[in-house]
PDB file of C-alpha atoms in Angstrom:
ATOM      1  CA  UNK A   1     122.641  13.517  56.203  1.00 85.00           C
ATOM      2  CA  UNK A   2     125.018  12.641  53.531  1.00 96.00           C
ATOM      3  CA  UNK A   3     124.729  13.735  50.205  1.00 97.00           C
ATOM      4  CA  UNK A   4     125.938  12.731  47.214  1.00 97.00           C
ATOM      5  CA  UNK A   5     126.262  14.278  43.362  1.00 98.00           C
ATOM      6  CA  UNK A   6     126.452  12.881  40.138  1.00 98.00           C
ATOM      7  CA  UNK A   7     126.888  14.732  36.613  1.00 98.00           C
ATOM      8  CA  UNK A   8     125.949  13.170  33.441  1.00 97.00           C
ATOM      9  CA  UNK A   9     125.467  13.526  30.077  1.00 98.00           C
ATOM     10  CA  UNK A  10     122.608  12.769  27.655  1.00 98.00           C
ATOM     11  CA  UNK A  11     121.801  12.642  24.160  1.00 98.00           C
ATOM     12  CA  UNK A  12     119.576  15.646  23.599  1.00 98.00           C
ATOM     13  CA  UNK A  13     117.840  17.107  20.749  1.00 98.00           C
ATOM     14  CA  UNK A  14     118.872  17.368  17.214  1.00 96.00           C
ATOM     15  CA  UNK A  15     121.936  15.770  17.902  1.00 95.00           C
ATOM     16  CA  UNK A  16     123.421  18.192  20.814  1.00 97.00           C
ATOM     17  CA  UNK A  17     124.045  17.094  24.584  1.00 97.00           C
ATOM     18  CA  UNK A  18     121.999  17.507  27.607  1.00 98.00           C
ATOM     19  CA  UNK A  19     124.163  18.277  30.535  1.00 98.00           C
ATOM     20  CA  UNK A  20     122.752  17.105  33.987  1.00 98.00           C
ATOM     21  CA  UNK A  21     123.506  16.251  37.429  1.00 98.00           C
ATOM     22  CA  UNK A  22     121.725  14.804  40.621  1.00 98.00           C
ATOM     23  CA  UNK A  23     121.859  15.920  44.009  1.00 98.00           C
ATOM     24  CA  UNK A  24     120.442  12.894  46.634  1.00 98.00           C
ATOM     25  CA  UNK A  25     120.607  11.440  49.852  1.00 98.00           C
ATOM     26  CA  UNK A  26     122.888   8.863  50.682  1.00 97.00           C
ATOM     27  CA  UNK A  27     119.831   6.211  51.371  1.00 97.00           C
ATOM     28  CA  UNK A  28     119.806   2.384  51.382  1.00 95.00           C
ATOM     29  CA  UNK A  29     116.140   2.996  49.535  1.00 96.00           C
ATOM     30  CA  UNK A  30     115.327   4.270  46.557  1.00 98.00           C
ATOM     31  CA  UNK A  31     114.246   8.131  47.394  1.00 98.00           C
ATOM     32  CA  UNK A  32     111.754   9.990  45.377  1.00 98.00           C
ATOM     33  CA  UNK A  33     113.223  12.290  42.779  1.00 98.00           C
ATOM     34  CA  UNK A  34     112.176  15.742  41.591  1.00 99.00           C
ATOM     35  CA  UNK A  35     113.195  16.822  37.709  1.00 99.00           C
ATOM     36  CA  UNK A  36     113.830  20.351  36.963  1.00 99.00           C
ATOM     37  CA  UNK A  37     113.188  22.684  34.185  1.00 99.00           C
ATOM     38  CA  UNK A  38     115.119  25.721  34.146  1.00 98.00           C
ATOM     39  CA  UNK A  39     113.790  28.628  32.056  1.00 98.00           C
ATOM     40  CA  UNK A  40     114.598  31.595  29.146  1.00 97.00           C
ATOM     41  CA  UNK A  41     117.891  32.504  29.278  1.00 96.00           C
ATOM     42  CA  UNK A  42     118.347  30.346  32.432  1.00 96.00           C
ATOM     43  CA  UNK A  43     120.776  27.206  32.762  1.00 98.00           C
ATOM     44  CA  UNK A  44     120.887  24.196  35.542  1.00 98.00           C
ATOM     45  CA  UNK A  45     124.067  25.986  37.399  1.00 98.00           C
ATOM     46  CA  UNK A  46     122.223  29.246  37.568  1.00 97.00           C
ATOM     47  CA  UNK A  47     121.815  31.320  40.964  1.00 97.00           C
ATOM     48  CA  UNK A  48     120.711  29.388  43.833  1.00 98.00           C
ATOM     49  CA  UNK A  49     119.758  26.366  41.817  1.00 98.00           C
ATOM     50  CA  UNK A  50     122.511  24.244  43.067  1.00 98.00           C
ATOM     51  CA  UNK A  51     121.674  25.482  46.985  1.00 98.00           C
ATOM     52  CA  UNK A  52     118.167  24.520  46.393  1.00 98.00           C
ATOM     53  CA  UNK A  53     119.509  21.288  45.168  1.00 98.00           C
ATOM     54  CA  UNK A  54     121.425  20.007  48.282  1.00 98.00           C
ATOM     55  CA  UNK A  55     118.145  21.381  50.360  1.00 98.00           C
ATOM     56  CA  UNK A  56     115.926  18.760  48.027  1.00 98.00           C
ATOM     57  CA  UNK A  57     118.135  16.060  49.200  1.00 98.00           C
ATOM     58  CA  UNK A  58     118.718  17.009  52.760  1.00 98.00           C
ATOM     59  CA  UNK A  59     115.088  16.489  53.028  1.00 98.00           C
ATOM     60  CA  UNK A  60     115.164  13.394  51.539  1.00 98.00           C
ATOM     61  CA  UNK A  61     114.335  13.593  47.562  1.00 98.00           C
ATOM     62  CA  UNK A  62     116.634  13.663  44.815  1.00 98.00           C
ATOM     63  CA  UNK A  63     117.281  17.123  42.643  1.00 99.00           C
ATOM     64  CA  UNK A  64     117.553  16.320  38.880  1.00 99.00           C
ATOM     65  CA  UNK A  65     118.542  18.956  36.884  1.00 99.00           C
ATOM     66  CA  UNK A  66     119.427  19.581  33.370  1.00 98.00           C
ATOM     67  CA  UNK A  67     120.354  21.718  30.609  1.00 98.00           C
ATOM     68  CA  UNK A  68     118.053  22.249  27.825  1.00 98.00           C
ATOM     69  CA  UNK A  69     119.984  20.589  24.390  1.00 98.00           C
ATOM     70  CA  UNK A  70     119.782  24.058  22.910  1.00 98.00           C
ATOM     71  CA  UNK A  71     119.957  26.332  25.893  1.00 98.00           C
ATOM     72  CA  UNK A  72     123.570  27.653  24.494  1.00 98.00           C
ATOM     73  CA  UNK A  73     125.629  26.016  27.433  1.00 97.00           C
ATOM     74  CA  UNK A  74     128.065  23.094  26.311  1.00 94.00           C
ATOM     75  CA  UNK A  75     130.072  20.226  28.434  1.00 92.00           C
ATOM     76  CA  UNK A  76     133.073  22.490  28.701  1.00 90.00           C
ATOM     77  CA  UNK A  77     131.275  25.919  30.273  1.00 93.00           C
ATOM     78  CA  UNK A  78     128.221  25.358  32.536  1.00 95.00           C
ATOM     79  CA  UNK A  79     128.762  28.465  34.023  1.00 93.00           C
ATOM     80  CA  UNK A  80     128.181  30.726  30.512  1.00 93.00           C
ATOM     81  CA  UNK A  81     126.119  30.728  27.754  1.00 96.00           C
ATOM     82  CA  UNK A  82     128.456  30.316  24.738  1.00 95.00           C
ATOM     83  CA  UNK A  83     127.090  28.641  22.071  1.00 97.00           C
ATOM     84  CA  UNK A  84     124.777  31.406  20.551  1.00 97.00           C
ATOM     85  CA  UNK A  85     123.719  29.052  17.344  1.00 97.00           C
ATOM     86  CA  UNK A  86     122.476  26.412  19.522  1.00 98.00           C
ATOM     87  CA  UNK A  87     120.844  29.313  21.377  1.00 98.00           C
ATOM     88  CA  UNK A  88     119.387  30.736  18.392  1.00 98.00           C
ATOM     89  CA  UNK A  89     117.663  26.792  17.235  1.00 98.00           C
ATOM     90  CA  UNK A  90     115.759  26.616  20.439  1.00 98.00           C
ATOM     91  CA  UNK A  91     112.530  26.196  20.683  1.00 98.00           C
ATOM     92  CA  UNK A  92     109.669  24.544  22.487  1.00 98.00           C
ATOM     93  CA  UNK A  93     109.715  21.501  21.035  1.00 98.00           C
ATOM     94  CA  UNK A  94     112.982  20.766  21.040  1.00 98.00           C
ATOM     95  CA  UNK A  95     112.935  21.522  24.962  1.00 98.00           C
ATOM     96  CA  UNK A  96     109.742  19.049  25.744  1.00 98.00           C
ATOM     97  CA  UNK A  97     111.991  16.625  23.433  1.00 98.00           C
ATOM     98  CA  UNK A  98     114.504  16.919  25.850  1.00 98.00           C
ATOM     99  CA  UNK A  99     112.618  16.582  28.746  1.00 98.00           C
ATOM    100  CA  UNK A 100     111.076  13.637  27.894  1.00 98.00           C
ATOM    101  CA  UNK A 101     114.555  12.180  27.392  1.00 98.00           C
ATOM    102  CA  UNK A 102     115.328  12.819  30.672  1.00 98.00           C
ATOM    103  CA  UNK A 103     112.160  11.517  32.261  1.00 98.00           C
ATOM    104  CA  UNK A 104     112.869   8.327  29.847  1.00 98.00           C
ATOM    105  CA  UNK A 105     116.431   8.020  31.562  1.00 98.00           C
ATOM    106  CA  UNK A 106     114.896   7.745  35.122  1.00 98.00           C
ATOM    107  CA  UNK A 107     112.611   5.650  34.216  1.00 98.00           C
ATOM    108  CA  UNK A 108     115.295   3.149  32.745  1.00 98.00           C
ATOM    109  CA  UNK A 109     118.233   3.892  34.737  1.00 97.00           C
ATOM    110  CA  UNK A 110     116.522   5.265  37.701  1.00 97.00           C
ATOM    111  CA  UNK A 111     117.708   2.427  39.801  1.00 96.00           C
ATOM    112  CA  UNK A 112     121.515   2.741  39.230  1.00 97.00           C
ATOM    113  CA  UNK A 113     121.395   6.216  40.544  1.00 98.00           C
ATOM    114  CA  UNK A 114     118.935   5.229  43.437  1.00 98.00           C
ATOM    115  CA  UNK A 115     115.947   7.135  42.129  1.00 98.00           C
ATOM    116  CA  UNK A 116     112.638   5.998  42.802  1.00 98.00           C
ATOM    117  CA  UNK A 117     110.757   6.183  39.274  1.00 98.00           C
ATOM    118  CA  UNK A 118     107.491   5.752  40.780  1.00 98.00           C
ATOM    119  CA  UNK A 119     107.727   8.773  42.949  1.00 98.00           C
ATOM    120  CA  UNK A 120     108.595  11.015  40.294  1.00 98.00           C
ATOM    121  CA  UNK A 121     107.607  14.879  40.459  1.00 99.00           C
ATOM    122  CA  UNK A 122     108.689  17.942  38.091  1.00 98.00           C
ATOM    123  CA  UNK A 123     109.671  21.436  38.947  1.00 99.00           C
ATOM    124  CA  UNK A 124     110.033  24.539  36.557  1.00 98.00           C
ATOM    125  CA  UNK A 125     110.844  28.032  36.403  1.00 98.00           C
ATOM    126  CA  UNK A 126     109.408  30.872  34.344  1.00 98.00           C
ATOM    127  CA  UNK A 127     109.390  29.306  30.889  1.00 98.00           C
ATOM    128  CA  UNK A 128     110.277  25.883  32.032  1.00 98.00           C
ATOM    129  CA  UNK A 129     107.407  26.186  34.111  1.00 98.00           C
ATOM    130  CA  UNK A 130     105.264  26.069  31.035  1.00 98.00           C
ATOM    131  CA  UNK A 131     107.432  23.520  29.454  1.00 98.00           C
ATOM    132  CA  UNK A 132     107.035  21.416  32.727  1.00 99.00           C
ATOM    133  CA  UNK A 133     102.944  21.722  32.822  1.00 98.00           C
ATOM    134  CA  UNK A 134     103.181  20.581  29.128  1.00 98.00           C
ATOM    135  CA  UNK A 135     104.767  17.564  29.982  1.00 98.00           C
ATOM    136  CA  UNK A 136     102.915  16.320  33.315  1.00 98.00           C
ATOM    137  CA  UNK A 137      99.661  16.953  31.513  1.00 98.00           C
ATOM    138  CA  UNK A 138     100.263  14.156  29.246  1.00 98.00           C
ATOM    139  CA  UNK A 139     103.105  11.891  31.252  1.00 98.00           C
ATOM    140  CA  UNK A 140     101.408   9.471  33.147  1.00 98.00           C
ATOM    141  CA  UNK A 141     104.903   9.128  35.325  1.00 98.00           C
ATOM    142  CA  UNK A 142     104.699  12.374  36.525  1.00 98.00           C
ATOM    143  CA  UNK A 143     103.126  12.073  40.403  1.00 98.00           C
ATOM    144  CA  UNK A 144     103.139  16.227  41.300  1.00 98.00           C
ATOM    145  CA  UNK A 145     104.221  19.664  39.335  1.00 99.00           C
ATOM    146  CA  UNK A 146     105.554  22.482  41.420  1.00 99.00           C
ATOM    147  CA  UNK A 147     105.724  25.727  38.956  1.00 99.00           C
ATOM    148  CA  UNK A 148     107.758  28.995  40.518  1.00 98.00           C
ATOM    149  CA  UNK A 149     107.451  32.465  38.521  1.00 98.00           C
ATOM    150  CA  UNK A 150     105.762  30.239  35.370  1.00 98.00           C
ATOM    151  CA  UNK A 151     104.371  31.228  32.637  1.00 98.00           C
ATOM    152  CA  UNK A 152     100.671  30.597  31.649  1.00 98.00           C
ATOM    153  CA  UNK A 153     100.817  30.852  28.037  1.00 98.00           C
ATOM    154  CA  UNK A 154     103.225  31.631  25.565  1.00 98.00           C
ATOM    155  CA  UNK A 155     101.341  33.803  23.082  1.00 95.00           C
ATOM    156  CA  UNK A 156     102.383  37.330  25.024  1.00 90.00           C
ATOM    157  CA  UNK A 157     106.077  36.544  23.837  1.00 86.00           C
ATOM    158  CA  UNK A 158     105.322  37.163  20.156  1.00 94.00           C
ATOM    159  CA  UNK A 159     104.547  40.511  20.206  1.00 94.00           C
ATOM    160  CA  UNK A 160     103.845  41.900  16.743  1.00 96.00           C
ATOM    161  CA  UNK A 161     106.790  44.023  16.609  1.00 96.00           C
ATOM    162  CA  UNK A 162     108.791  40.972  17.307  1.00 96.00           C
ATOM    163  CA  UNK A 163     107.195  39.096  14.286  1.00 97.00           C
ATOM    164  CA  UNK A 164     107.740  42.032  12.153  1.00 97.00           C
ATOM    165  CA  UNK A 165     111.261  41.485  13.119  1.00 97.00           C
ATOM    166  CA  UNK A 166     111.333  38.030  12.671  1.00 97.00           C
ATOM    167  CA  UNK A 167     110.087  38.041   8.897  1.00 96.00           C
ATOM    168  CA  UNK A 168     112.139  41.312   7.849  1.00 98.00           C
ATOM    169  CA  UNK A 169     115.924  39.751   8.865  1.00 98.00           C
ATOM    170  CA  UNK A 170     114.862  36.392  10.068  1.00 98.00           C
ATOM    171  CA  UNK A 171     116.398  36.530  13.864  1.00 98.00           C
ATOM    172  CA  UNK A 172     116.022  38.671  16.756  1.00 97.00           C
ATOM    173  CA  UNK A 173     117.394  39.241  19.547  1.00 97.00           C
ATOM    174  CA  UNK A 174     117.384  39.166  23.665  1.00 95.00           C
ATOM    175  CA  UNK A 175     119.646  40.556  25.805  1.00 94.00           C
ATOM    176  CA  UNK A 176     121.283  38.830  29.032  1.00 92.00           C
ATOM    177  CA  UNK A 177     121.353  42.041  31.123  1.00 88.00           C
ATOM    178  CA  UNK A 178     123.606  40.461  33.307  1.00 88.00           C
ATOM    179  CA  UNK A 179     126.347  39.802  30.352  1.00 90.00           C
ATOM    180  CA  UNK A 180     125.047  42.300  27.951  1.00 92.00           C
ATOM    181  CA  UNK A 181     125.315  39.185  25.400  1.00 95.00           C
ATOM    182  CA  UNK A 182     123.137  39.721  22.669  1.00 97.00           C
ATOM    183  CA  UNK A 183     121.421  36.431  23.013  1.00 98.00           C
ATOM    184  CA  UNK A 184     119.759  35.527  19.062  1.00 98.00           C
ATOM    185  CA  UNK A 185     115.977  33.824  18.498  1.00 97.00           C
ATOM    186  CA  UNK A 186     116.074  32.543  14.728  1.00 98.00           C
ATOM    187  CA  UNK A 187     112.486  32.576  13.127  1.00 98.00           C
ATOM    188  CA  UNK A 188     112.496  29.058  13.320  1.00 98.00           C
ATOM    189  CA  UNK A 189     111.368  29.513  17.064  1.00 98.00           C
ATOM    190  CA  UNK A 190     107.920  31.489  16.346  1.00 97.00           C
ATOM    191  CA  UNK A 191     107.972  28.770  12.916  1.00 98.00           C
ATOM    192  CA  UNK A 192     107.877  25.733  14.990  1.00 98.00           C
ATOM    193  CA  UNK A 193     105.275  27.351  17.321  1.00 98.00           C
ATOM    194  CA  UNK A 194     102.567  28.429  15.137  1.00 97.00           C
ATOM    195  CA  UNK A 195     102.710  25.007  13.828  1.00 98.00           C
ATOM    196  CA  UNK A 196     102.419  22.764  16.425  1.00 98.00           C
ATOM    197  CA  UNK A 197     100.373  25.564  18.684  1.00 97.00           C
ATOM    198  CA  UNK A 198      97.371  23.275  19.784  1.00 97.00           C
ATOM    199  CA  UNK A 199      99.776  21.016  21.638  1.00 98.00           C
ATOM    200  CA  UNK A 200     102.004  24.173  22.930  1.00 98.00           C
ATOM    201  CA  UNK A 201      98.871  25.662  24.481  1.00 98.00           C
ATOM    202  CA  UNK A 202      99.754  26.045  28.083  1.00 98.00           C
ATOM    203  CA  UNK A 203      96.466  26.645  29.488  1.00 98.00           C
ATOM    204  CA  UNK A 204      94.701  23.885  27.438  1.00 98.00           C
ATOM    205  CA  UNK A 205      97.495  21.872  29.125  1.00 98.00           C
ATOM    206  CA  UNK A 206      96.072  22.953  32.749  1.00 98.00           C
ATOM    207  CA  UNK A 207      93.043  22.049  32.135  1.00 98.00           C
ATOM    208  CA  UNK A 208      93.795  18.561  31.607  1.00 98.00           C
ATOM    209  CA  UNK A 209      96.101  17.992  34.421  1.00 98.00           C
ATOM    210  CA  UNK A 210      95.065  15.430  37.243  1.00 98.00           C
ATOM    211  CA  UNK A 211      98.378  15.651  39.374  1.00 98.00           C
ATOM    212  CA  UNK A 212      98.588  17.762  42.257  1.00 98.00           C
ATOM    213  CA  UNK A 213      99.931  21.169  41.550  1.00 98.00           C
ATOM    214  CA  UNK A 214     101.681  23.967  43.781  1.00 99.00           C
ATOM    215  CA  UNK A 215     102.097  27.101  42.498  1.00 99.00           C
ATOM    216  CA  UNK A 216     104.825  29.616  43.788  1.00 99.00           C
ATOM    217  CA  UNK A 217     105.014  33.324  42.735  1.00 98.00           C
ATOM    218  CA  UNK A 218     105.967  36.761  43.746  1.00 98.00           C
ATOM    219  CA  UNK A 219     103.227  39.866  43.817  1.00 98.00           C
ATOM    220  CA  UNK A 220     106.376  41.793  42.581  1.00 98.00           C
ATOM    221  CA  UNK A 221     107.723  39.634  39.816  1.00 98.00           C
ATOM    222  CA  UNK A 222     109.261  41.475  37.263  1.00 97.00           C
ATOM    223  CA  UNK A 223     109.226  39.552  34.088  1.00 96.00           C
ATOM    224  CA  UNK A 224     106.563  37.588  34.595  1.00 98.00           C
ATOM    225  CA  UNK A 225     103.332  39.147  36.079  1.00 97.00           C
ATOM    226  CA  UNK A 226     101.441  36.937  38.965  1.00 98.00           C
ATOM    227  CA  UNK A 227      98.541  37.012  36.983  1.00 98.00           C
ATOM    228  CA  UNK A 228     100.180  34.007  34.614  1.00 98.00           C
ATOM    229  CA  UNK A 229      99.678  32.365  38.416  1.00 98.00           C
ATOM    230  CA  UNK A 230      96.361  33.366  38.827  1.00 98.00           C
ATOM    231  CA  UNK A 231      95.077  32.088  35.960  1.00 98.00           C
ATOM    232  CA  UNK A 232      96.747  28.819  36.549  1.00 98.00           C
ATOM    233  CA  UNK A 233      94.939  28.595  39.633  1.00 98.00           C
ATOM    234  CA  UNK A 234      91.657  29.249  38.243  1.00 98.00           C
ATOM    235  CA  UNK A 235      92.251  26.530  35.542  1.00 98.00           C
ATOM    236  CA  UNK A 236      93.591  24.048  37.994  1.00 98.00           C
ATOM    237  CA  UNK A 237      90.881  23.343  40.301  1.00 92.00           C
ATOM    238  CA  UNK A 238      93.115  20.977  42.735  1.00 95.00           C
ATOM    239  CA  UNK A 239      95.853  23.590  42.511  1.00 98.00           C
ATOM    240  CA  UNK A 240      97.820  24.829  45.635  1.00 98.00           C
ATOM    241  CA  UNK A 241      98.646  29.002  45.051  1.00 98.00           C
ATOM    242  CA  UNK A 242     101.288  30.845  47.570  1.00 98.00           C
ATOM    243  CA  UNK A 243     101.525  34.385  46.700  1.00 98.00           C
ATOM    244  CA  UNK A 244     105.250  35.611  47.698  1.00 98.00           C
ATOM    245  CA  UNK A 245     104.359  39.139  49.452  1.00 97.00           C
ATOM    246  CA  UNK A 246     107.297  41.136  47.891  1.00 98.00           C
ATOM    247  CA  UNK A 247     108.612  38.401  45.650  1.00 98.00           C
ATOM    248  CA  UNK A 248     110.531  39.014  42.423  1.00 98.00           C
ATOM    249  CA  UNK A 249     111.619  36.838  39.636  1.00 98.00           C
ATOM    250  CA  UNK A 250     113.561  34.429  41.515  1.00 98.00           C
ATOM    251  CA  UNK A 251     112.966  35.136  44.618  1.00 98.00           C
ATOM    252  CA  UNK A 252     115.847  37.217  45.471  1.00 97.00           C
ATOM    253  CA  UNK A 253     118.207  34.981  44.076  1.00 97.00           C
ATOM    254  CA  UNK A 254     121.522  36.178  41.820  1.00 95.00           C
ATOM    255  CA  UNK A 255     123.849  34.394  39.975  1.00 95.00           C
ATOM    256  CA  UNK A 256     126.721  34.311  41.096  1.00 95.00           C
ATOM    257  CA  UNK A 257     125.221  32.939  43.950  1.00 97.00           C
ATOM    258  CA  UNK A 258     126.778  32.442  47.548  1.00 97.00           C
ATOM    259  CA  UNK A 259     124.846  30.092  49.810  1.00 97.00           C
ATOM    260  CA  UNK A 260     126.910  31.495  52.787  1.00 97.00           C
ATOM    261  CA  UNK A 261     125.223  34.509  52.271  1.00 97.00           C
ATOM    262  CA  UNK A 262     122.951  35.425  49.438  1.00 98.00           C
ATOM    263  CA  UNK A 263     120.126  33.082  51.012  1.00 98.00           C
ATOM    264  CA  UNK A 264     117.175  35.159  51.328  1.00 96.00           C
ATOM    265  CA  UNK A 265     113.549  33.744  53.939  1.00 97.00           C
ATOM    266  CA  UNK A 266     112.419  33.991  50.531  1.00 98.00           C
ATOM    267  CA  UNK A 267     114.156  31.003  49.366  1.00 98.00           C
ATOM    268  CA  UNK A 268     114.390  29.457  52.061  1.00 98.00           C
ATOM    269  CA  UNK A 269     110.289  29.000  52.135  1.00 98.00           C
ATOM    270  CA  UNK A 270     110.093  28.335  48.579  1.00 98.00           C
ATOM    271  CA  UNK A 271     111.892  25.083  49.235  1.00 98.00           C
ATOM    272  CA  UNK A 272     110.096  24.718  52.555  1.00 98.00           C
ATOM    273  CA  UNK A 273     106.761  24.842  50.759  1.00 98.00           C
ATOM    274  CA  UNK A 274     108.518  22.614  47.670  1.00 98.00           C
ATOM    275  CA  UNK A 275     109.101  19.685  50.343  1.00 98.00           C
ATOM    276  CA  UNK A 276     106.428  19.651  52.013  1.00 98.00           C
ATOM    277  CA  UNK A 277     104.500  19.177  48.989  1.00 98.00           C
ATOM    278  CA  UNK A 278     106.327  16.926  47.692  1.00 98.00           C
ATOM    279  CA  UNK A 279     106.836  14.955  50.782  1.00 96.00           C
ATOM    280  CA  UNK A 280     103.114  14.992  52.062  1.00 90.00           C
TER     281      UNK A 280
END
């Protein structure tokens, strides 16, 4: 099957630019088109995202992707993060803000890029798996949510340590082990979530969901335990659970990634399982 990509830009949050692109089959149809969020720390070029991509559309679905407004990567460097005060502005809000932007561009110019609007699903990872459940809990034009290695609540990240932090020097800070970047989180972040935390509650947001909902996660994932999936499945009644015997973060996955050979079974039936979800 032939496959074609297109990148884009949008308009993003507070002013900045969300970087995109979409991965789809060459089809004389409009094909179905799944959105995904990518999470802390993580950006659309990451790892295997860009393999998993062209396996979306070989099946027959289009792979949107996107980076967050604020998620520190700019136009110029999608490989990097770089821009450590966008970094440091993020927060919750502005990524739903940005999601919704995107969803708003398929729904409006859906058709120019061959995406089916009606058949829309959303994907996330870790914490864009909690930004994604948000969203489809309240978006009537989301039709399915697939969540790998997400997060059930949000709470456990403001430890009271990190709070401390936060209202001694105003900014702390997470390291990208991979870089050794010291990656900053301005106050505004835990600010902006004690505010608005009724409509940030993850698990309130599963219990209102009505779409079909597969959940994906490793018994050994290191930064996020499988009980965040457990308890997702216990809210969501309807809810589809695969437990990944041996399964880390992301699934074996690296960045840099080579699709020649860093593929791991693992991967291979996370997108298996995605499809056939998807495509049931």
């Amino acid at each position: 099957m032939k496959i074609n990509k297109k990148e884009l830009t949008l308009p993003g949050a507070g002013g900045r630019t969300i970087t995109l692109d979409i991965t789809s089959p060459v089809s004389k149809k409009p094909v179905p088109v799944l959105v995904f969020c990518h999470g802390f720390k993580g950006f659309k070029d990451w790892g295997h995202f860009n393999w998993v991509a062209g396996q979306c559309a070989s099946a027959g679905m289009a792979f949107l992707k996107f980076n967050f407004s604020h998620n520190g990567i700019i136009p110029g460097n999608l490989s990097e993060i770089s821009d450590l005060e966008a970094f440091g502005n993020n927060n919750y809000s502005l990524e739903l803000e940005d999601l919704d932007k995107v969803l708003d561009f398929v729904a409006d110019k859906g058709k120019e890029y061959n995406l089916d609007a009606g058949e829309l699903y959303l994907a996330g990872h870790s914490r864009g798996g909690g930004i994604a459940l948000l969203k489809a809990s309240e978006d009537k034009r989301v039709r399915k949510l697939v969540l790998w290695a997400s997060v059930s609540e949000f709470d456990s990240f403001f430890r009271a340590s990190t709070v401390e932090e936060w209202k001694k020097s105003g900014v702390v800070y997470a390291e990208n082990k991979r870089t050794g970047q010291q990656l900053p989180l301005k106050k505004q972040f835990y600010d902006d979530y004690m505010e608005k935390k009724s409509s940030l509650d993850v698990q309130k947001a599963a219990r209102l969901l009505s779409v079909p909902l597969l959940i994906i996660h490793g018994d050994q994932d290191e930064s996020v335990d499988i009980k965040h999936a457990e308890s997702l499945y216990n809210l969501v009644q309807h809810s589809i659970f695969i437990r990944v015997e041996g399964g880390g973060h992301t699934f074996g996955a690296k960045h840099p990634f080579n699709p020649e050979e860093d593929v791991t079974p693992m991967l291979e039936e996370l997108v298996e399982n995605t499809v056939e979800f998807l495509m049931d």
